[in-house]
Amino acid sequence: MKKLSLLLVVTFVMVTNLSAQNEPGTPDQEGCKDYEGISRFQGATIHACSIINYGAFYLGLDVPGDVDFKGHGTFFTKYMEVKGKITNTQYLLPMETGILKVYENYNNTLTKAGYSVLYTEQFENTCFYREDYYGGDGGAIVIGVDDFYGNKCDKDYYYVVYNGVRDSLDIYVALFIGEDGAEIIVNQSVIETVPLDLGLVSADNIAQNIEITGHSVFHDIHFATGSADIDTQSDNQINEIARYIKQHLDKKFFIVGHTDNVGDFDANMTLSENRAKAVTNELVSKYGVDAGQLKSYGVANLVPITSNSTDKGKARNRRVEIVEQ
């Protein structure tokens, strides 16, 4: 538990019609509704909402660093930028509900729905402030000792980032649950990212993916149906993987093959392993990667990232991944 004061600068953006001071138990703000698949805590009222059809959102994913922000605090040291449709919703709840109960309810709901936690933190004696209240991108999270008016802080907050898949889209959920005087505030930002992993993933993006999640997914490595022969159109992607590995000679990696659920399971296990081995051999023989850095495995359709019930889902599940050992 952090004994810190939290300053959130453009962190979660709740942003339309904020002049309407809805209180817990009053009707929702006109035009606002729950995000599909994420139910609100019972008794919560929507105070404000906004939708940005396409934008960048910055997820804070590490403890504070040492970069000063206007004398009020320090920036988080690690961010993940995600781009896509951003849906912001602010809920209000009575103080007697308790922030721990609200946090546990959201956490149970999201994990049961298949979301995984990327980062979570609890702060004591914290501030809640956004410099650009009408912004939209999640901005910079700052740790400080007071608010921008010099007032000391005595509130508690939870900050959690989740990742999941819905309708073949990568979804990120940023939750900020805390106290604000007479009520509990839940700031919920949902980012539906454009599935960029269906195309080329650069060495820089591989580095970011592995730093944040421990693995990186590739859909731009192509094989003939039922074959482990790599198509030449995969060269650009394999070259980017090789570039990344050569930049990290101190690390070792698993190359893992995945299939959809079509066909015999045992055959898919063999096929996924052979495809992983083919990529590994290509990295070593064609691009000069050190074979000692790599091991190859196949897992068939044991680890889907979305449902195999549609052709689009099957396409996302057929993939190769690099996983840090």
PDB file of C-alpha atoms in Angstrom:
ATOM      1  CA  MET A   1       0.000   0.000   0.000  1.00  0.00           C
ATOM      2  CA  LYS A   2       1.463   3.330  -1.068  1.00  0.00           C
ATOM      3  CA  LYS A   3       1.865   6.078   1.538  1.00  0.00           C
ATOM      4  CA  LEU A   4       1.782   8.639  -1.242  1.00  0.00           C
ATOM      5  CA  SER A   5      -0.288  11.440  -2.590  1.00  0.00           C
ATOM      6  CA  LEU A   6      -1.668  10.862  -6.057  1.00  0.00           C
ATOM      7  CA  LEU A   7      -2.088  13.628  -8.575  1.00  0.00           C
ATOM      8  CA  LEU A   8      -3.821  12.488 -11.731  1.00  0.00           C
ATOM      9  CA  VAL A   9      -3.176  14.845 -14.601  1.00  0.00           C
ATOM     10  CA  VAL A  10      -5.417  14.091 -17.578  1.00  0.00           C
ATOM     11  CA  THR A  11      -5.646  10.547 -16.374  1.00  0.00           C
ATOM     12  CA  PHE A  12      -9.269   9.617 -16.860  1.00  0.00           C
ATOM     13  CA  VAL A  13     -11.467  11.911 -18.767  1.00  0.00           C
ATOM     14  CA  MET A  14     -15.055  12.317 -17.741  1.00  0.00           C
ATOM     15  CA  VAL A  15     -16.123  15.028 -19.759  1.00  0.00           C
ATOM     16  CA  THR A  16     -19.435  16.010 -21.037  1.00  0.00           C
ATOM     17  CA  ASN A  17     -22.048  18.023 -19.186  1.00  0.00           C
ATOM     18  CA  LEU A  18     -20.054  18.176 -15.986  1.00  0.00           C
ATOM     19  CA  SER A  19     -22.097  21.132 -14.841  1.00  0.00           C
ATOM     20  CA  ALA A  20     -24.957  18.751 -14.058  1.00  0.00           C
ATOM     21  CA  GLN A  21     -24.042  17.740 -10.525  1.00  0.00           C
ATOM     22  CA  ASN A  22     -25.693  14.313 -10.357  1.00  0.00           C
ATOM     23  CA  GLU A  23     -25.551  12.757  -6.927  1.00  0.00           C
ATOM     24  CA  PRO A  24     -25.619   9.036  -6.050  1.00  0.00           C
ATOM     25  CA  GLY A  25     -29.130   7.652  -6.541  1.00  0.00           C
ATOM     26  CA  THR A  26     -30.264  10.344  -9.016  1.00  0.00           C
ATOM     27  CA  PRO A  27     -30.992   9.573 -12.700  1.00  0.00           C
ATOM     28  CA  ASP A  28     -28.042   8.988 -15.022  1.00  0.00           C
ATOM     29  CA  GLN A  29     -26.633  11.878 -17.011  1.00  0.00           C
ATOM     30  CA  GLU A  30     -28.665  12.194 -20.207  1.00  0.00           C
ATOM     31  CA  GLY A  31     -27.116  10.361 -23.161  1.00  0.00           C
ATOM     32  CA  CYS A  32     -24.853   8.169 -21.006  1.00  0.00           C
ATOM     33  CA  LYS A  33     -25.018   4.392 -20.604  1.00  0.00           C
ATOM     34  CA  ASP A  34     -22.916   1.495 -19.340  1.00  0.00           C
ATOM     35  CA  TYR A  35     -20.205   0.139 -21.615  1.00  0.00           C
ATOM     36  CA  GLU A  36     -21.340  -3.156 -23.138  1.00  0.00           C
ATOM     37  CA  GLY A  37     -20.193  -6.129 -21.076  1.00  0.00           C
ATOM     38  CA  ILE A  38     -19.096  -4.136 -18.000  1.00  0.00           C
ATOM     39  CA  SER A  39     -21.919  -3.715 -15.507  1.00  0.00           C
ATOM     40  CA  ARG A  40     -21.860  -0.917 -12.959  1.00  0.00           C
ATOM     41  CA  PHE A  41     -21.804  -1.425  -9.206  1.00  0.00           C
ATOM     42  CA  GLN A  42     -25.371  -1.695  -7.928  1.00  0.00           C
ATOM     43  CA  GLY A  43     -26.709   1.709  -6.939  1.00  0.00           C
ATOM     44  CA  ALA A  44     -24.183   3.716  -8.973  1.00  0.00           C
ATOM     45  CA  THR A  45     -25.235   6.784 -10.942  1.00  0.00           C
ATOM     46  CA  ILE A  46     -23.568   7.958 -14.161  1.00  0.00           C
ATOM     47  CA  HIS A  47     -22.402  11.516 -13.558  1.00  0.00           C
ATOM     48  CA  ALA A  48     -20.635  12.137 -16.881  1.00  0.00           C
ATOM     49  CA  CYS A  49     -19.460  10.377 -20.020  1.00  0.00           C
ATOM     50  CA  SER A  50     -17.679  10.931 -23.320  1.00  0.00           C
ATOM     51  CA  ILE A  51     -16.784   8.954 -26.429  1.00  0.00           C
ATOM     52  CA  ILE A  52     -13.736   9.643 -28.601  1.00  0.00           C
ATOM     53  CA  ASN A  53     -14.023   7.705 -31.853  1.00  0.00           C
ATOM     54  CA  TYR A  54     -10.263   7.427 -32.303  1.00  0.00           C
ATOM     55  CA  GLY A  55      -7.507   8.660 -30.058  1.00  0.00           C
ATOM     56  CA  ALA A  56      -4.438   7.740 -28.018  1.00  0.00           C
ATOM     57  CA  PHE A  57      -4.676   6.795 -24.345  1.00  0.00           C
ATOM     58  CA  TYR A  58      -1.691   6.515 -22.005  1.00  0.00           C
ATOM     59  CA  LEU A  59      -1.868   3.797 -19.360  1.00  0.00           C
ATOM     60  CA  GLY A  60       0.404   4.260 -16.348  1.00  0.00           C
ATOM     61  CA  LEU A  61       1.990   0.892 -15.552  1.00  0.00           C
ATOM     62  CA  ASP A  62       4.681   1.475 -12.963  1.00  0.00           C
ATOM     63  CA  VAL A  63       5.538   3.203  -9.715  1.00  0.00           C
ATOM     64  CA  PRO A  64       6.457   6.908  -9.730  1.00  0.00           C
ATOM     65  CA  GLY A  65       9.822   7.977 -11.017  1.00  0.00           C
ATOM     66  CA  ASP A  66      11.883  11.096 -10.398  1.00  0.00           C
ATOM     67  CA  VAL A  67      10.759  13.503 -13.137  1.00  0.00           C
ATOM     68  CA  ASP A  68       9.302  16.593 -11.485  1.00  0.00           C
ATOM     69  CA  PHE A  69       5.956  17.955 -12.660  1.00  0.00           C
ATOM     70  CA  LYS A  70       5.482  21.661 -11.896  1.00  0.00           C
ATOM     71  CA  GLY A  71       6.685  21.176  -8.341  1.00  0.00           C
ATOM     72  CA  HIS A  72       3.729  18.962  -7.456  1.00  0.00           C
ATOM     73  CA  GLY A  73       5.069  15.452  -7.947  1.00  0.00           C
ATOM     74  CA  THR A  74       6.678  12.936 -10.254  1.00  0.00           C
ATOM     75  CA  PHE A  75       5.643  11.091 -13.384  1.00  0.00           C
ATOM     76  CA  PHE A  76       5.082   7.362 -13.512  1.00  0.00           C
ATOM     77  CA  THR A  77       8.140   5.693 -15.050  1.00  0.00           C
ATOM     78  CA  LYS A  78       6.345   3.389 -17.486  1.00  0.00           C
ATOM     79  CA  TYR A  79       3.462   4.039 -19.860  1.00  0.00           C
ATOM     80  CA  MET A  80       1.704   2.009 -22.501  1.00  0.00           C
ATOM     81  CA  GLU A  81       0.141   3.970 -25.341  1.00  0.00           C
ATOM     82  CA  VAL A  82      -2.974   2.388 -26.840  1.00  0.00           C
ATOM     83  CA  LYS A  83      -4.992   3.800 -29.728  1.00  0.00           C
ATOM     84  CA  GLY A  84      -8.607   3.292 -30.674  1.00  0.00           C
ATOM     85  CA  LYS A  85     -12.120   4.178 -29.578  1.00  0.00           C
ATOM     86  CA  ILE A  86     -12.161   5.608 -26.042  1.00  0.00           C
ATOM     87  CA  THR A  87     -15.304   5.436 -23.890  1.00  0.00           C
ATOM     88  CA  ASN A  88     -15.110   7.353 -20.612  1.00  0.00           C
ATOM     89  CA  THR A  89     -17.729   6.983 -17.879  1.00  0.00           C
ATOM     90  CA  GLN A  90     -17.815   8.489 -14.403  1.00  0.00           C
ATOM     91  CA  TYR A  91     -19.975   6.827 -11.745  1.00  0.00           C
ATOM     92  CA  LEU A  92     -20.938   8.137  -8.296  1.00  0.00           C
ATOM     93  CA  LEU A  93     -21.721   5.971  -5.259  1.00  0.00           C
ATOM     94  CA  PRO A  94     -22.575   6.735  -1.617  1.00  0.00           C
ATOM     95  CA  MET A  95     -19.543   6.917   0.677  1.00  0.00           C
ATOM     96  CA  GLU A  96     -20.922   4.169   2.919  1.00  0.00           C
ATOM     97  CA  THR A  97     -20.488   1.677   0.069  1.00  0.00           C
ATOM     98  CA  GLY A  98     -16.715   1.586   0.690  1.00  0.00           C
ATOM     99  CA  ILE A  99     -14.047   1.736  -2.020  1.00  0.00           C
ATOM    100  CA  LEU A 100     -12.684  -1.734  -1.202  1.00  0.00           C
ATOM    101  CA  LYS A 101     -16.097  -3.303  -1.838  1.00  0.00           C
ATOM    102  CA  VAL A 102     -16.422  -1.436  -5.140  1.00  0.00           C
ATOM    103  CA  TYR A 103     -12.906  -2.437  -6.212  1.00  0.00           C
ATOM    104  CA  GLU A 104     -13.468  -6.116  -5.367  1.00  0.00           C
ATOM    105  CA  ASN A 105     -16.776  -6.133  -7.256  1.00  0.00           C
ATOM    106  CA  TYR A 106     -15.218  -4.680 -10.411  1.00  0.00           C
ATOM    107  CA  ASN A 107     -12.222  -6.980 -10.157  1.00  0.00           C
ATOM    108  CA  ASN A 108     -14.417 -10.088  -9.844  1.00  0.00           C
ATOM    109  CA  THR A 109     -16.667  -8.973 -12.702  1.00  0.00           C
ATOM    110  CA  LEU A 110     -13.818  -8.232 -15.096  1.00  0.00           C
ATOM    111  CA  THR A 111     -11.691 -11.285 -14.303  1.00  0.00           C
ATOM    112  CA  LYS A 112     -14.712 -13.586 -14.690  1.00  0.00           C
ATOM    113  CA  ALA A 113     -15.310 -11.960 -18.081  1.00  0.00           C
ATOM    114  CA  GLY A 114     -11.790 -12.958 -19.144  1.00  0.00           C
ATOM    115  CA  TYR A 115      -9.920  -9.710 -18.475  1.00  0.00           C
ATOM    116  CA  SER A 116      -6.443  -9.930 -16.977  1.00  0.00           C
ATOM    117  CA  VAL A 117      -4.802  -7.358 -14.700  1.00  0.00           C
ATOM    118  CA  LEU A 118      -1.865  -5.487 -16.260  1.00  0.00           C
ATOM    119  CA  TYR A 119      -1.265  -3.198 -13.306  1.00  0.00           C
ATOM    120  CA  THR A 120      -2.884  -2.460  -9.973  1.00  0.00           C
ATOM    121  CA  GLU A 121      -2.019  -0.080  -7.166  1.00  0.00           C
ATOM    122  CA  GLN A 122      -3.623   1.194  -3.985  1.00  0.00           C
ATOM    123  CA  PHE A 123      -2.769   4.656  -2.703  1.00  0.00           C
ATOM    124  CA  GLU A 124      -3.379   6.181   0.723  1.00  0.00           C
ATOM    125  CA  ASN A 125      -3.858   9.893   1.452  1.00  0.00           C
ATOM    126  CA  THR A 126      -4.132  10.823  -2.185  1.00  0.00           C
ATOM    127  CA  CYS A 127      -5.271  13.668  -4.399  1.00  0.00           C
ATOM    128  CA  PHE A 128      -7.504  13.487  -7.440  1.00  0.00           C
ATOM    129  CA  TYR A 129      -6.859  16.140 -10.067  1.00  0.00           C
ATOM    130  CA  ARG A 130      -6.679  16.502 -13.836  1.00  0.00           C
ATOM    131  CA  GLU A 131      -4.991  19.536 -15.341  1.00  0.00           C
ATOM    132  CA  ASP A 132      -6.793  19.075 -18.670  1.00  0.00           C
ATOM    133  CA  TYR A 133     -10.252  18.146 -17.402  1.00  0.00           C
ATOM    134  CA  TYR A 134     -11.761  18.302 -20.883  1.00  0.00           C
ATOM    135  CA  GLY A 135      -9.031  16.332 -22.630  1.00  0.00           C
ATOM    136  CA  GLY A 136      -9.305  12.763 -23.723  1.00  0.00           C
ATOM    137  CA  ASP A 137      -6.085  10.787 -23.835  1.00  0.00           C
ATOM    138  CA  GLY A 138      -5.378   9.578 -20.314  1.00  0.00           C
ATOM    139  CA  GLY A 139      -2.353  11.824 -20.120  1.00  0.00           C
ATOM    140  CA  ALA A 140       0.314  11.678 -17.427  1.00  0.00           C
ATOM    141  CA  ILE A 141      -0.126  10.211 -13.979  1.00  0.00           C
ATOM    142  CA  VAL A 142       1.725  12.244 -11.377  1.00  0.00           C
ATOM    143  CA  ILE A 143       2.526  11.510  -7.737  1.00  0.00           C
ATOM    144  CA  GLY A 144       2.607  14.557  -5.458  1.00  0.00           C
ATOM    145  CA  VAL A 145       2.185  15.794  -1.892  1.00  0.00           C
ATOM    146  CA  ASP A 146      -0.809  18.089  -2.347  1.00  0.00           C
ATOM    147  CA  ASP A 147      -3.289  19.222  -4.960  1.00  0.00           C
ATOM    148  CA  PHE A 148      -2.751  22.145  -7.319  1.00  0.00           C
ATOM    149  CA  TYR A 149      -4.229  24.502  -4.731  1.00  0.00           C
ATOM    150  CA  GLY A 150      -1.804  23.490  -1.979  1.00  0.00           C
ATOM    151  CA  ASN A 151      -4.349  21.441  -0.037  1.00  0.00           C
ATOM    152  CA  LYS A 152      -3.105  18.311   1.707  1.00  0.00           C
ATOM    153  CA  CYS A 153      -4.745  15.054   0.694  1.00  0.00           C
ATOM    154  CA  ASP A 154      -6.472  12.503   2.906  1.00  0.00           C
ATOM    155  CA  LYS A 155      -8.331  10.231   0.468  1.00  0.00           C
ATOM    156  CA  ASP A 156      -7.700   6.630  -0.643  1.00  0.00           C
ATOM    157  CA  TYR A 157      -7.774   5.308  -4.215  1.00  0.00           C
ATOM    158  CA  TYR A 158      -7.421   2.174  -6.301  1.00  0.00           C
ATOM    159  CA  TYR A 159      -5.939   2.343  -9.796  1.00  0.00           C
ATOM    160  CA  VAL A 160      -6.225  -0.761 -12.025  1.00  0.00           C
ATOM    161  CA  VAL A 161      -5.542  -1.519 -15.701  1.00  0.00           C
ATOM    162  CA  TYR A 162      -7.097  -4.580 -17.364  1.00  0.00           C
ATOM    163  CA  ASN A 163      -6.720  -6.170 -20.794  1.00  0.00           C
ATOM    164  CA  GLY A 164      -9.130  -8.505 -22.574  1.00  0.00           C
ATOM    165  CA  VAL A 165     -10.636  -9.434 -25.934  1.00  0.00           C
ATOM    166  CA  ARG A 166     -14.201  -8.808 -27.134  1.00  0.00           C
ATOM    167  CA  ASP A 167     -15.492  -9.341 -30.660  1.00  0.00           C
ATOM    168  CA  SER A 168     -11.898  -9.870 -31.831  1.00  0.00           C
ATOM    169  CA  LEU A 169     -10.861  -6.436 -30.497  1.00  0.00           C
ATOM    170  CA  ASP A 170      -8.181  -5.916 -27.873  1.00  0.00           C
ATOM    171  CA  ILE A 171      -9.823  -4.053 -24.987  1.00  0.00           C
ATOM    172  CA  TYR A 172      -8.091  -2.080 -22.234  1.00  0.00           C
ATOM    173  CA  VAL A 173      -9.970  -0.939 -19.135  1.00  0.00           C
ATOM    174  CA  ALA A 174      -8.515   1.728 -16.840  1.00  0.00           C
ATOM    175  CA  LEU A 175     -10.310   2.083 -13.498  1.00  0.00           C
ATOM    176  CA  PHE A 176      -9.767   4.774 -10.899  1.00  0.00           C
ATOM    177  CA  ILE A 177     -11.847   4.136  -7.776  1.00  0.00           C
ATOM    178  CA  GLY A 178     -11.647   6.624  -4.947  1.00  0.00           C
ATOM    179  CA  GLU A 179     -13.190   9.037  -2.488  1.00  0.00           C
ATOM    180  CA  ASP A 180     -14.184  12.606  -3.239  1.00  0.00           C
ATOM    181  CA  GLY A 181     -15.594  14.125  -0.097  1.00  0.00           C
ATOM    182  CA  ALA A 182     -19.209  12.978   0.228  1.00  0.00           C
ATOM    183  CA  GLU A 183     -19.155  10.247  -2.430  1.00  0.00           C
ATOM    184  CA  ILE A 184     -17.173   7.509  -4.130  1.00  0.00           C
ATOM    185  CA  ILE A 185     -16.079   8.160  -7.706  1.00  0.00           C
ATOM    186  CA  VAL A 186     -15.443   5.436 -10.278  1.00  0.00           C
ATOM    187  CA  ASN A 187     -13.668   6.735 -13.386  1.00  0.00           C
ATOM    188  CA  GLN A 188     -13.824   4.070 -16.082  1.00  0.00           C
ATOM    189  CA  SER A 189     -12.043   4.393 -19.433  1.00  0.00           C
ATOM    190  CA  VAL A 190     -12.440   1.620 -22.008  1.00  0.00           C
ATOM    191  CA  ILE A 191     -10.181   1.633 -25.058  1.00  0.00           C
ATOM    192  CA  GLU A 192     -11.077  -0.579 -28.028  1.00  0.00           C
ATOM    193  CA  THR A 193      -7.792  -0.817 -29.882  1.00  0.00           C
ATOM    194  CA  VAL A 194      -7.380  -1.269 -33.588  1.00  0.00           C
ATOM    195  CA  PRO A 195      -5.978  -4.822 -33.872  1.00  0.00           C
ATOM    196  CA  LEU A 196      -2.583  -3.745 -35.177  1.00  0.00           C
ATOM    197  CA  ASP A 197      -1.157  -7.168 -34.368  1.00  0.00           C
ATOM    198  CA  LEU A 198      -2.898  -8.483 -37.490  1.00  0.00           C
ATOM    199  CA  GLY A 199      -0.193  -6.671 -39.466  1.00  0.00           C
ATOM    200  CA  LEU A 200       3.538  -6.102 -39.151  1.00  0.00           C
ATOM    201  CA  VAL A 201       4.812  -5.724 -35.577  1.00  0.00           C
ATOM    202  CA  SER A 202       8.028  -3.690 -35.490  1.00  0.00           C
ATOM    203  CA  ALA A 203      11.040  -4.468 -33.307  1.00  0.00           C
ATOM    204  CA  ASP A 204      10.173  -1.456 -31.143  1.00  0.00           C
ATOM    205  CA  ASN A 205       6.605  -2.677 -30.693  1.00  0.00           C
ATOM    206  CA  ILE A 206       7.862  -6.166 -29.848  1.00  0.00           C
ATOM    207  CA  ALA A 207      10.040  -4.613 -27.140  1.00  0.00           C
ATOM    208  CA  GLN A 208       7.080  -2.712 -25.689  1.00  0.00           C
ATOM    209  CA  ASN A 209       4.815  -5.776 -25.781  1.00  0.00           C
ATOM    210  CA  ILE A 210       7.346  -7.984 -24.027  1.00  0.00           C
ATOM    211  CA  GLU A 211       8.181  -5.337 -21.434  1.00  0.00           C
ATOM    212  CA  ILE A 212       4.507  -4.912 -20.546  1.00  0.00           C
ATOM    213  CA  THR A 213       2.995  -8.392 -21.061  1.00  0.00           C
ATOM    214  CA  GLY A 214       5.970 -10.766 -21.404  1.00  0.00           C
ATOM    215  CA  HIS A 215       5.098 -11.802 -24.946  1.00  0.00           C
ATOM    216  CA  SER A 216       4.324 -10.478 -28.428  1.00  0.00           C
ATOM    217  CA  VAL A 217       1.823 -11.852 -30.950  1.00  0.00           C
ATOM    218  CA  PHE A 218       2.374 -12.170 -34.713  1.00  0.00           C
ATOM    219  CA  HIS A 219      -0.287 -12.728 -37.354  1.00  0.00           C
ATOM    220  CA  ASP A 220       1.900 -11.631 -40.260  1.00  0.00           C
ATOM    221  CA  ILE A 221       3.766 -14.958 -40.405  1.00  0.00           C
ATOM    222  CA  HIS A 222       1.999 -17.016 -43.047  1.00  0.00           C
ATOM    223  CA  PHE A 223       1.871 -20.747 -43.732  1.00  0.00           C
ATOM    224  CA  ALA A 224      -0.008 -22.811 -46.267  1.00  0.00           C
ATOM    225  CA  THR A 225      -3.049 -24.567 -44.785  1.00  0.00           C
ATOM    226  CA  GLY A 226      -1.943 -27.597 -42.794  1.00  0.00           C
ATOM    227  CA  SER A 227       1.728 -26.879 -43.520  1.00  0.00           C
ATOM    228  CA  ALA A 228       4.777 -25.604 -41.649  1.00  0.00           C
ATOM    229  CA  ASP A 229       6.311 -24.117 -44.801  1.00  0.00           C
ATOM    230  CA  ILE A 230       6.761 -20.370 -44.298  1.00  0.00           C
ATOM    231  CA  ASP A 231       5.523 -18.117 -47.080  1.00  0.00           C
ATOM    232  CA  THR A 232       8.012 -15.515 -48.338  1.00  0.00           C
ATOM    233  CA  GLN A 233       5.544 -12.715 -47.490  1.00  0.00           C
ATOM    234  CA  SER A 234       6.462 -13.438 -43.862  1.00  0.00           C
ATOM    235  CA  ASP A 235      10.034 -12.193 -44.358  1.00  0.00           C
ATOM    236  CA  ASN A 236       9.433  -8.653 -43.094  1.00  0.00           C
ATOM    237  CA  GLN A 237       7.906  -9.854 -39.841  1.00  0.00           C
ATOM    238  CA  ILE A 238      10.585 -12.454 -39.165  1.00  0.00           C
ATOM    239  CA  ASN A 239      13.230  -9.828 -39.868  1.00  0.00           C
ATOM    240  CA  GLU A 240      11.670  -7.555 -37.204  1.00  0.00           C
ATOM    241  CA  ILE A 241      11.686 -10.428 -34.705  1.00  0.00           C
ATOM    242  CA  ALA A 242      15.354 -11.062 -35.493  1.00  0.00           C
ATOM    243  CA  ARG A 243      16.151  -7.368 -35.021  1.00  0.00           C
ATOM    244  CA  TYR A 244      14.517  -7.411 -31.604  1.00  0.00           C
ATOM    245  CA  ILE A 245      16.297 -10.585 -30.453  1.00  0.00           C
ATOM    246  CA  LYS A 246      19.693  -9.275 -31.592  1.00  0.00           C
ATOM    247  CA  GLN A 247      19.074  -6.133 -29.539  1.00  0.00           C
ATOM    248  CA  HIS A 248      18.551  -8.326 -26.452  1.00  0.00           C
ATOM    249  CA  LEU A 249      21.388 -10.825 -26.447  1.00  0.00           C
ATOM    250  CA  ASP A 250      21.109 -11.183 -22.670  1.00  0.00           C
ATOM    251  CA  LYS A 251      17.628 -12.706 -22.921  1.00  0.00           C
ATOM    252  CA  LYS A 252      16.175 -16.043 -24.006  1.00  0.00           C
ATOM    253  CA  PHE A 253      12.825 -16.658 -25.667  1.00  0.00           C
ATOM    254  CA  PHE A 254      10.225 -19.276 -26.492  1.00  0.00           C
ATOM    255  CA  ILE A 255       8.823 -19.311 -30.024  1.00  0.00           C
ATOM    256  CA  VAL A 256       5.289 -20.687 -29.657  1.00  0.00           C
ATOM    257  CA  GLY A 257       2.915 -21.863 -32.381  1.00  0.00           C
ATOM    258  CA  HIS A 258      -0.881 -21.645 -32.028  1.00  0.00           C
ATOM    259  CA  THR A 259      -3.710 -23.007 -34.196  1.00  0.00           C
ATOM    260  CA  ASP A 260      -7.481 -22.624 -34.347  1.00  0.00           C
ATOM    261  CA  ASN A 261      -9.759 -25.520 -33.355  1.00  0.00           C
ATOM    262  CA  VAL A 262     -10.281 -26.924 -36.841  1.00  0.00           C
ATOM    263  CA  GLY A 263      -9.168 -30.541 -37.250  1.00  0.00           C
ATOM    264  CA  ASP A 264      -7.705 -33.165 -34.957  1.00  0.00           C
ATOM    265  CA  PHE A 265      -6.161 -31.894 -31.728  1.00  0.00           C
ATOM    266  CA  ASP A 266      -3.074 -34.123 -31.865  1.00  0.00           C
ATOM    267  CA  ALA A 267      -2.459 -33.095 -35.463  1.00  0.00           C
ATOM    268  CA  ASN A 268      -2.760 -29.447 -34.468  1.00  0.00           C
ATOM    269  CA  MET A 269      -0.267 -29.973 -31.638  1.00  0.00           C
ATOM    270  CA  THR A 270       2.237 -31.358 -34.127  1.00  0.00           C
ATOM    271  CA  LEU A 271       1.484 -28.629 -36.661  1.00  0.00           C
ATOM    272  CA  SER A 272       1.835 -25.793 -34.146  1.00  0.00           C
ATOM    273  CA  GLU A 273       5.168 -27.160 -32.915  1.00  0.00           C
ATOM    274  CA  ASN A 274       6.468 -27.629 -36.456  1.00  0.00           C
ATOM    275  CA  ARG A 275       5.510 -24.046 -37.305  1.00  0.00           C
ATOM    276  CA  ALA A 276       7.309 -22.750 -34.220  1.00  0.00           C
ATOM    277  CA  LYS A 277      10.374 -24.778 -35.181  1.00  0.00           C
ATOM    278  CA  ALA A 278      10.199 -23.450 -38.748  1.00  0.00           C
ATOM    279  CA  VAL A 279      10.226 -19.852 -37.498  1.00  0.00           C
ATOM    280  CA  THR A 280      13.098 -20.628 -35.137  1.00  0.00           C
ATOM    281  CA  ASN A 281      15.104 -22.257 -37.939  1.00  0.00           C
ATOM    282  CA  GLU A 282      14.457 -19.252 -40.171  1.00  0.00           C
ATOM    283  CA  LEU A 283      15.636 -16.844 -37.470  1.00  0.00           C
ATOM    284  CA  VAL A 284      18.836 -18.821 -36.967  1.00  0.00           C
ATOM    285  CA  SER A 285      19.730 -19.856 -40.518  1.00  0.00           C
ATOM    286  CA  LYS A 286      18.595 -16.790 -42.467  1.00  0.00           C
ATOM    287  CA  TYR A 287      18.937 -13.936 -39.967  1.00  0.00           C
ATOM    288  CA  GLY A 288      21.837 -15.095 -37.801  1.00  0.00           C
ATOM    289  CA  VAL A 289      20.027 -15.250 -34.457  1.00  0.00           C
ATOM    290  CA  ASP A 290      21.855 -17.228 -31.761  1.00  0.00           C
ATOM    291  CA  ALA A 291      20.134 -20.629 -31.512  1.00  0.00           C
ATOM    292  CA  GLY A 292      20.949 -20.710 -27.798  1.00  0.00           C
ATOM    293  CA  GLN A 293      18.469 -17.883 -27.219  1.00  0.00           C
ATOM    294  CA  LEU A 294      15.501 -19.829 -28.576  1.00  0.00           C
ATOM    295  CA  LYS A 295      13.309 -22.829 -27.791  1.00  0.00           C
ATOM    296  CA  SER A 296      10.297 -23.910 -29.869  1.00  0.00           C
ATOM    297  CA  TYR A 297       6.941 -25.236 -28.677  1.00  0.00           C
ATOM    298  CA  GLY A 298       3.442 -25.763 -30.014  1.00  0.00           C
ATOM    299  CA  VAL A 299       0.211 -25.583 -28.038  1.00  0.00           C
ATOM    300  CA  ALA A 300      -2.421 -26.193 -30.759  1.00  0.00           C
ATOM    301  CA  ASN A 301      -5.660 -24.445 -29.713  1.00  0.00           C
ATOM    302  CA  LEU A 302      -5.052 -24.630 -25.955  1.00  0.00           C
ATOM    303  CA  VAL A 303      -4.569 -20.858 -25.575  1.00  0.00           C
ATOM    304  CA  PRO A 304      -7.095 -18.997 -27.755  1.00  0.00           C
ATOM    305  CA  ILE A 305      -7.186 -15.217 -27.553  1.00  0.00           C
ATOM    306  CA  THR A 306     -10.796 -15.072 -28.748  1.00  0.00           C
ATOM    307  CA  SER A 307     -13.629 -17.416 -29.679  1.00  0.00           C
ATOM    308  CA  ASN A 308     -13.133 -19.883 -32.548  1.00  0.00           C
ATOM    309  CA  SER A 309     -16.830 -19.592 -33.446  1.00  0.00           C
ATOM    310  CA  THR A 310     -16.198 -17.186 -36.351  1.00  0.00           C
ATOM    311  CA  ASP A 311     -13.719 -17.055 -39.221  1.00  0.00           C
ATOM    312  CA  LYS A 312     -12.367 -13.771 -37.837  1.00  0.00           C
ATOM    313  CA  GLY A 313     -11.814 -15.401 -34.462  1.00  0.00           C
ATOM    314  CA  LYS A 314     -10.066 -18.394 -36.018  1.00  0.00           C
ATOM    315  CA  ALA A 315      -7.762 -16.034 -37.925  1.00  0.00           C
ATOM    316  CA  ARG A 316      -6.737 -14.273 -34.702  1.00  0.00           C
ATOM    317  CA  ASN A 317      -6.099 -17.565 -32.939  1.00  0.00           C
ATOM    318  CA  ARG A 318      -3.789 -18.821 -35.707  1.00  0.00           C
ATOM    319  CA  ARG A 319      -0.592 -17.106 -34.716  1.00  0.00           C
ATOM    320  CA  VAL A 320       3.023 -17.308 -33.610  1.00  0.00           C
ATOM    321  CA  GLU A 321       4.208 -15.704 -30.377  1.00  0.00           C
ATOM    322  CA  ILE A 322       7.552 -14.845 -28.858  1.00  0.00           C
ATOM    323  CA  VAL A 323       7.598 -15.263 -25.068  1.00  0.00           C
ATOM    324  CA  GLU A 324      10.387 -14.146 -22.778  1.00  0.00           C
ATOM    325  CA  GLN A 325      11.808 -17.087 -20.820  1.00  0.00           C
TER     326      GLN A 325
END
